[in-house]
mmCIF file of C-alpha atoms in Angstrom:
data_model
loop_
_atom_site.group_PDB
_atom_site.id
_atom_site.type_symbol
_atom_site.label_atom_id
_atom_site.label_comp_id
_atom_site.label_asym_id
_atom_site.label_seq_id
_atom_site.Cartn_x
_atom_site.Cartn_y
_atom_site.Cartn_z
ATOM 1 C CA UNK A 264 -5.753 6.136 -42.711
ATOM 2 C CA UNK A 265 -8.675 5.717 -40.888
ATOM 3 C CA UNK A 266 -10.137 8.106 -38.220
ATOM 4 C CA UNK A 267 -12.836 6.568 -35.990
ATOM 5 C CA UNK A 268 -15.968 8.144 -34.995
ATOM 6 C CA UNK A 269 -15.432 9.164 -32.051
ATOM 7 C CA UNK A 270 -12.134 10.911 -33.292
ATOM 8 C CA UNK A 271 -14.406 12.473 -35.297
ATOM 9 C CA UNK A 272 -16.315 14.006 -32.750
ATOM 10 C CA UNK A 273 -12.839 14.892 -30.616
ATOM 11 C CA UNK A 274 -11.470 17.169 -33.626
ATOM 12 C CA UNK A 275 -15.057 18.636 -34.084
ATOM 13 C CA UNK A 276 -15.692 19.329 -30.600
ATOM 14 C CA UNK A 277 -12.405 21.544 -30.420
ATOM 15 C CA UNK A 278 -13.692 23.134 -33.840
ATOM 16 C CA UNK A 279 -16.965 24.203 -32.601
ATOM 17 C CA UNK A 280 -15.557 25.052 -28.967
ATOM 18 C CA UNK A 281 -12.839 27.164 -30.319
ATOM 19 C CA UNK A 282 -14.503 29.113 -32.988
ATOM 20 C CA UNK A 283 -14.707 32.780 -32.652
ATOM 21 C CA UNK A 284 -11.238 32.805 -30.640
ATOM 22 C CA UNK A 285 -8.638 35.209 -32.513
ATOM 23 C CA UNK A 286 -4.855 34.086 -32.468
ATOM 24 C CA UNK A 287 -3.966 36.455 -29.800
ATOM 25 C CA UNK A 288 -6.534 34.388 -27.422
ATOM 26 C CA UNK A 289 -4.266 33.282 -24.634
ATOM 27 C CA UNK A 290 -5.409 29.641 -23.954
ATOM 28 C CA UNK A 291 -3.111 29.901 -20.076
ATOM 29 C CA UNK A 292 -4.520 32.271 -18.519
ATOM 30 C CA UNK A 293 -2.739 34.076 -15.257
ATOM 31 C CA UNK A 294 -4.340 34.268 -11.475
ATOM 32 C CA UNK A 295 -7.591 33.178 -11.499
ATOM 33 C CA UNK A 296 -10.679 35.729 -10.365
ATOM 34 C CA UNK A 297 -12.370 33.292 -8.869
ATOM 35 C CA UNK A 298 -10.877 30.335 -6.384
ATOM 36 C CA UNK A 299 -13.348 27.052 -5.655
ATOM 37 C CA UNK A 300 -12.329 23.790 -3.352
ATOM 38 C CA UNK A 301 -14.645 21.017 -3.842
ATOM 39 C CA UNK A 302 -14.499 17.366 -1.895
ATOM 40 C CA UNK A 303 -16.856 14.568 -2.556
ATOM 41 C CA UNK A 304 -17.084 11.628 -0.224
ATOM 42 C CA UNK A 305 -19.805 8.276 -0.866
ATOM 43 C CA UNK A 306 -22.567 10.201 1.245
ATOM 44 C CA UNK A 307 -22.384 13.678 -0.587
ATOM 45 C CA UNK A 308 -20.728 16.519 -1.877
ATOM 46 C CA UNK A 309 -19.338 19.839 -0.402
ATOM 47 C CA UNK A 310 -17.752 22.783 -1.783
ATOM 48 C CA UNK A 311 -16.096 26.667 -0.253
ATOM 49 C CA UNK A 312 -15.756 29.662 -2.325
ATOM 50 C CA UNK A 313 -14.371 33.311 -0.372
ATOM 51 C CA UNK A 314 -16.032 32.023 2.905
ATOM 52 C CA UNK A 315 -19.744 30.726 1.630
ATOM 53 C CA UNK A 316 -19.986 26.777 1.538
ATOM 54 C CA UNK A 317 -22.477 24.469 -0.063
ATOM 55 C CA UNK A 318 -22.796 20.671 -0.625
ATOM 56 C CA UNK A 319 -25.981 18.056 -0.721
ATOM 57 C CA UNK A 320 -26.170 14.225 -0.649
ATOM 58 C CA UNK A 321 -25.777 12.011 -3.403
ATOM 59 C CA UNK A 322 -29.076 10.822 -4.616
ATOM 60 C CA UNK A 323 -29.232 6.494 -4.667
ATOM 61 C CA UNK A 324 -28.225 6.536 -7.948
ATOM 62 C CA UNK A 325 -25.474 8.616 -7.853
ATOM 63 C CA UNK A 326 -24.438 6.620 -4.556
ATOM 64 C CA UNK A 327 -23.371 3.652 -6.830
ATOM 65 C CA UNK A 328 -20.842 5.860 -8.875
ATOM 66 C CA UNK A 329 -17.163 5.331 -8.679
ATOM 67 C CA UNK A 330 -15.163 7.756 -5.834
ATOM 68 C CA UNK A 331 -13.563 9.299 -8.840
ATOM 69 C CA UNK A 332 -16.974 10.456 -10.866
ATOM 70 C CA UNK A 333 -18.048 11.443 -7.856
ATOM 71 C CA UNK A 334 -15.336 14.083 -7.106
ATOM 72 C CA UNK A 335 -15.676 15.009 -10.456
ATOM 73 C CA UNK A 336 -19.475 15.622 -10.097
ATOM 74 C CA UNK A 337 -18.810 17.622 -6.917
ATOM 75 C CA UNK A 338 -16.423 19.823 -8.954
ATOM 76 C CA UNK A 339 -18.805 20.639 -11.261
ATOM 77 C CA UNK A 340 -22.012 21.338 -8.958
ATOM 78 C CA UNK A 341 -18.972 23.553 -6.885
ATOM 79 C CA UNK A 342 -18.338 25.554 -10.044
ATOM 80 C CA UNK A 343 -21.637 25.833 -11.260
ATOM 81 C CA UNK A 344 -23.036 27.487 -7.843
ATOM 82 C CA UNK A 345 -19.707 29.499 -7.350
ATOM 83 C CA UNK A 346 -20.002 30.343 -11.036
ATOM 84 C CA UNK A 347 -23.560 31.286 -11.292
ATOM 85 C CA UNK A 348 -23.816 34.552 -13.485
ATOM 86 C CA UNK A 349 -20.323 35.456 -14.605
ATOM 87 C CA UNK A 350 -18.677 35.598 -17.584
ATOM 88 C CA UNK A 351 -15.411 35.867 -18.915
ATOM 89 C CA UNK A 352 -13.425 34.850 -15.965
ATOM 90 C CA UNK A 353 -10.788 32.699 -14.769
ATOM 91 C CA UNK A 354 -11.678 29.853 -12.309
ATOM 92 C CA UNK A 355 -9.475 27.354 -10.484
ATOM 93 C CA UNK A 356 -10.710 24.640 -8.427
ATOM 94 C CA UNK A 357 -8.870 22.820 -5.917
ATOM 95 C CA UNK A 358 -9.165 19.054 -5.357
ATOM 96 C CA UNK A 359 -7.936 16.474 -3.753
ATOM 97 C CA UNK A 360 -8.122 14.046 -6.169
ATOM 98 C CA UNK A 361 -5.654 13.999 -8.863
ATOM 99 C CA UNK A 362 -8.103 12.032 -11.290
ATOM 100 C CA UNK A 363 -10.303 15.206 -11.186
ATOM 101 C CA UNK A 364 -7.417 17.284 -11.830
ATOM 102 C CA UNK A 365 -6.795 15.477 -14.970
ATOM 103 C CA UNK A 366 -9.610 15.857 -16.288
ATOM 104 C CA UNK A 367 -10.830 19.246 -15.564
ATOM 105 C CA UNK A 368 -7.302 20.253 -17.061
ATOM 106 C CA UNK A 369 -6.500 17.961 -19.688
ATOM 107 C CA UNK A 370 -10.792 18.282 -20.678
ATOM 108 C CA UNK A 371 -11.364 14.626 -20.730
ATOM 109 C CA UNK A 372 -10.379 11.219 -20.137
ATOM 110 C CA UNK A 373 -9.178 8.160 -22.206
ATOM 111 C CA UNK A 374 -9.351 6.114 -19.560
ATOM 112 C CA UNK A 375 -12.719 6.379 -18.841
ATOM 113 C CA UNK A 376 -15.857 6.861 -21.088
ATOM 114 C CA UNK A 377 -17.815 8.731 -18.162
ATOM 115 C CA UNK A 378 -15.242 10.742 -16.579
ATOM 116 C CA UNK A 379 -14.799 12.046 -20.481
ATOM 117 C CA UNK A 380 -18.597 12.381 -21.047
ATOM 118 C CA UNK A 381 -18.732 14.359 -17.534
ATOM 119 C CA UNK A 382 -15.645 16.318 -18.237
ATOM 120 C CA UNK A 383 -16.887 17.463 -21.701
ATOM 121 C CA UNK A 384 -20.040 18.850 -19.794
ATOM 122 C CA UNK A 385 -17.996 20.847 -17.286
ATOM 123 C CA UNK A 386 -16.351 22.629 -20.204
ATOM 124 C CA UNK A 387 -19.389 23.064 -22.381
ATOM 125 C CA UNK A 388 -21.347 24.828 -19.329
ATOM 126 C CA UNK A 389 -17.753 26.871 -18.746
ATOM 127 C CA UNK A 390 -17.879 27.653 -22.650
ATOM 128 C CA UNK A 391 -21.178 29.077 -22.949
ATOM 129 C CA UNK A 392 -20.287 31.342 -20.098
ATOM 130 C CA UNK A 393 -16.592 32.056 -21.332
ATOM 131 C CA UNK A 394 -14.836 30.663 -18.161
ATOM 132 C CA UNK A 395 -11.516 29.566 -18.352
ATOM 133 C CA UNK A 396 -11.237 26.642 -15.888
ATOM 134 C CA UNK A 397 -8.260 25.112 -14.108
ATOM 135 C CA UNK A 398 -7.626 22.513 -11.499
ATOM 136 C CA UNK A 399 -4.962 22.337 -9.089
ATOM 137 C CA UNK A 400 -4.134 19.822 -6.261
ATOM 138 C CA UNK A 401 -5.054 20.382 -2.475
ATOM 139 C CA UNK A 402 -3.618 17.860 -0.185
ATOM 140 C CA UNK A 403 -6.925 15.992 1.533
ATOM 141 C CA UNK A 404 -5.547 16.775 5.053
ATOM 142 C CA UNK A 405 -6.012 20.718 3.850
ATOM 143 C CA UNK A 406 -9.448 20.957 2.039
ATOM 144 C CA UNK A 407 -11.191 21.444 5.439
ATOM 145 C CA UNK A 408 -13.920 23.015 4.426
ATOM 146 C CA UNK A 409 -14.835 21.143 1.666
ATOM 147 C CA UNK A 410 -13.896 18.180 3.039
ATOM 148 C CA UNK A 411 -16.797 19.338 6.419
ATOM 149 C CA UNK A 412 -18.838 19.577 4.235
ATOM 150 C CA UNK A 413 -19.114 16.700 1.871
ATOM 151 C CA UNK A 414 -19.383 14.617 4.742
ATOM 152 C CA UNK A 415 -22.265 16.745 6.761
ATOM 153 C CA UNK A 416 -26.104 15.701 5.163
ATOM 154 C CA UNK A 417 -28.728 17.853 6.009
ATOM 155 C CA UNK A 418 -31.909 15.721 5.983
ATOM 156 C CA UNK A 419 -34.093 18.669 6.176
ATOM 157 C CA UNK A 420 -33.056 19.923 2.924
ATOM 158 C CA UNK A 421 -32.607 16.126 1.312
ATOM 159 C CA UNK A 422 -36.012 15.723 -0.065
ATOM 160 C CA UNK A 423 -38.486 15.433 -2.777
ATOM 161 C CA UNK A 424 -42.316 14.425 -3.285
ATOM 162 C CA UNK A 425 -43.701 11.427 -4.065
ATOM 163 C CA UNK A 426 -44.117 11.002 -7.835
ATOM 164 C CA UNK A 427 -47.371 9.879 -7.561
ATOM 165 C CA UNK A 428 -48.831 11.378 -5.027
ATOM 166 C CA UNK A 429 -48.242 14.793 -6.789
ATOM 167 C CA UNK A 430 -49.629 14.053 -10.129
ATOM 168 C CA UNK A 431 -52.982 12.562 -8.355
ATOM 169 C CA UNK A 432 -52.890 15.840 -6.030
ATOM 170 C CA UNK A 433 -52.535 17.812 -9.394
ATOM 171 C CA UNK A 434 -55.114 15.775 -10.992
ATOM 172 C CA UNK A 435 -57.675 16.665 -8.432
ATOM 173 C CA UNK A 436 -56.790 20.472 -8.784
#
């Protein structure tokens, strides 16, 4: 039998990933301690955690993505804030995209090379902090605040310097 490369890499990425875990390590865990809801729409991304919200536009690349990596995306940058210095917890984010769901819970996707390469990243950042991570379903109609905010852009805060300009104006210093 033959086992293809990126087989390979599957069975070694569950070695490495699980290593250190004793046999009484419950892979389910119970309630999680921390609750995200993330939404992503073609403009940008927004995200609610225990009454603080966040979100930002999509930058032009990112603009050409498919819906689906997009809400995907948006769940990670909603853990990751949410997330930001703890360890060794349980988090569950709602979404309202079922895609997402699949592959935050099932860690992947064989449907789709980038949905898998971006899923693999949500769980390696989660590893190296020791979060547990599980999706569940919100109907769209009832991720308000997520929802708000994905489509709300604040221009103010969209921004970045010229390439260019900076490295001349660093030059000069």
């Amino acid at each position: 039998m033959q086992v293809s490369d990126k087989a390979r890499a599957e069975v070694k990425w569950w070695r490495d990933s699980t290593r250190g875990l004793s046999p009484a390590t419950p892979i389910l865990r119970c309630e999680p301690n921390l609750v995200i809801f993330s939404d992503a729409s073609l403009q940008a991304w927004g995200a609610a955690c225990g009454g603080e919200k966040t979100g930002g536009a999509w930058t032009a690349i990112e603009k050409k993505s498919h819906i689906n990596e997009l809400e995907l995306l948006a769940a990670f940058l909603a853990i990751q804030t949410f997330s930001k210095g703890k360890r060794d917890i349980h988090v569950r984010i709602f979404v309202d995209n079922t895609t997402t769901m699949a592959c935050v819970n099932k860690m992947g996707s064989s449907r789709s090379s980038s949905l898998d390469l971006l899923a693999k990243d949500i769980w390696g950042w989660c590893n190296n902090r020791n979060l547990w991570l599980s999706a569940a379903r919100i109907a769209g109609k009832d991720n308000v605040v997520a929802d708000r905010e994905s489509r709300t852009v604040n221009n103010d805060t969209e921004w970045m310097l010229n390439t260019n300009l900076l490295c001349s104006a660093l030059k000069i210093l």
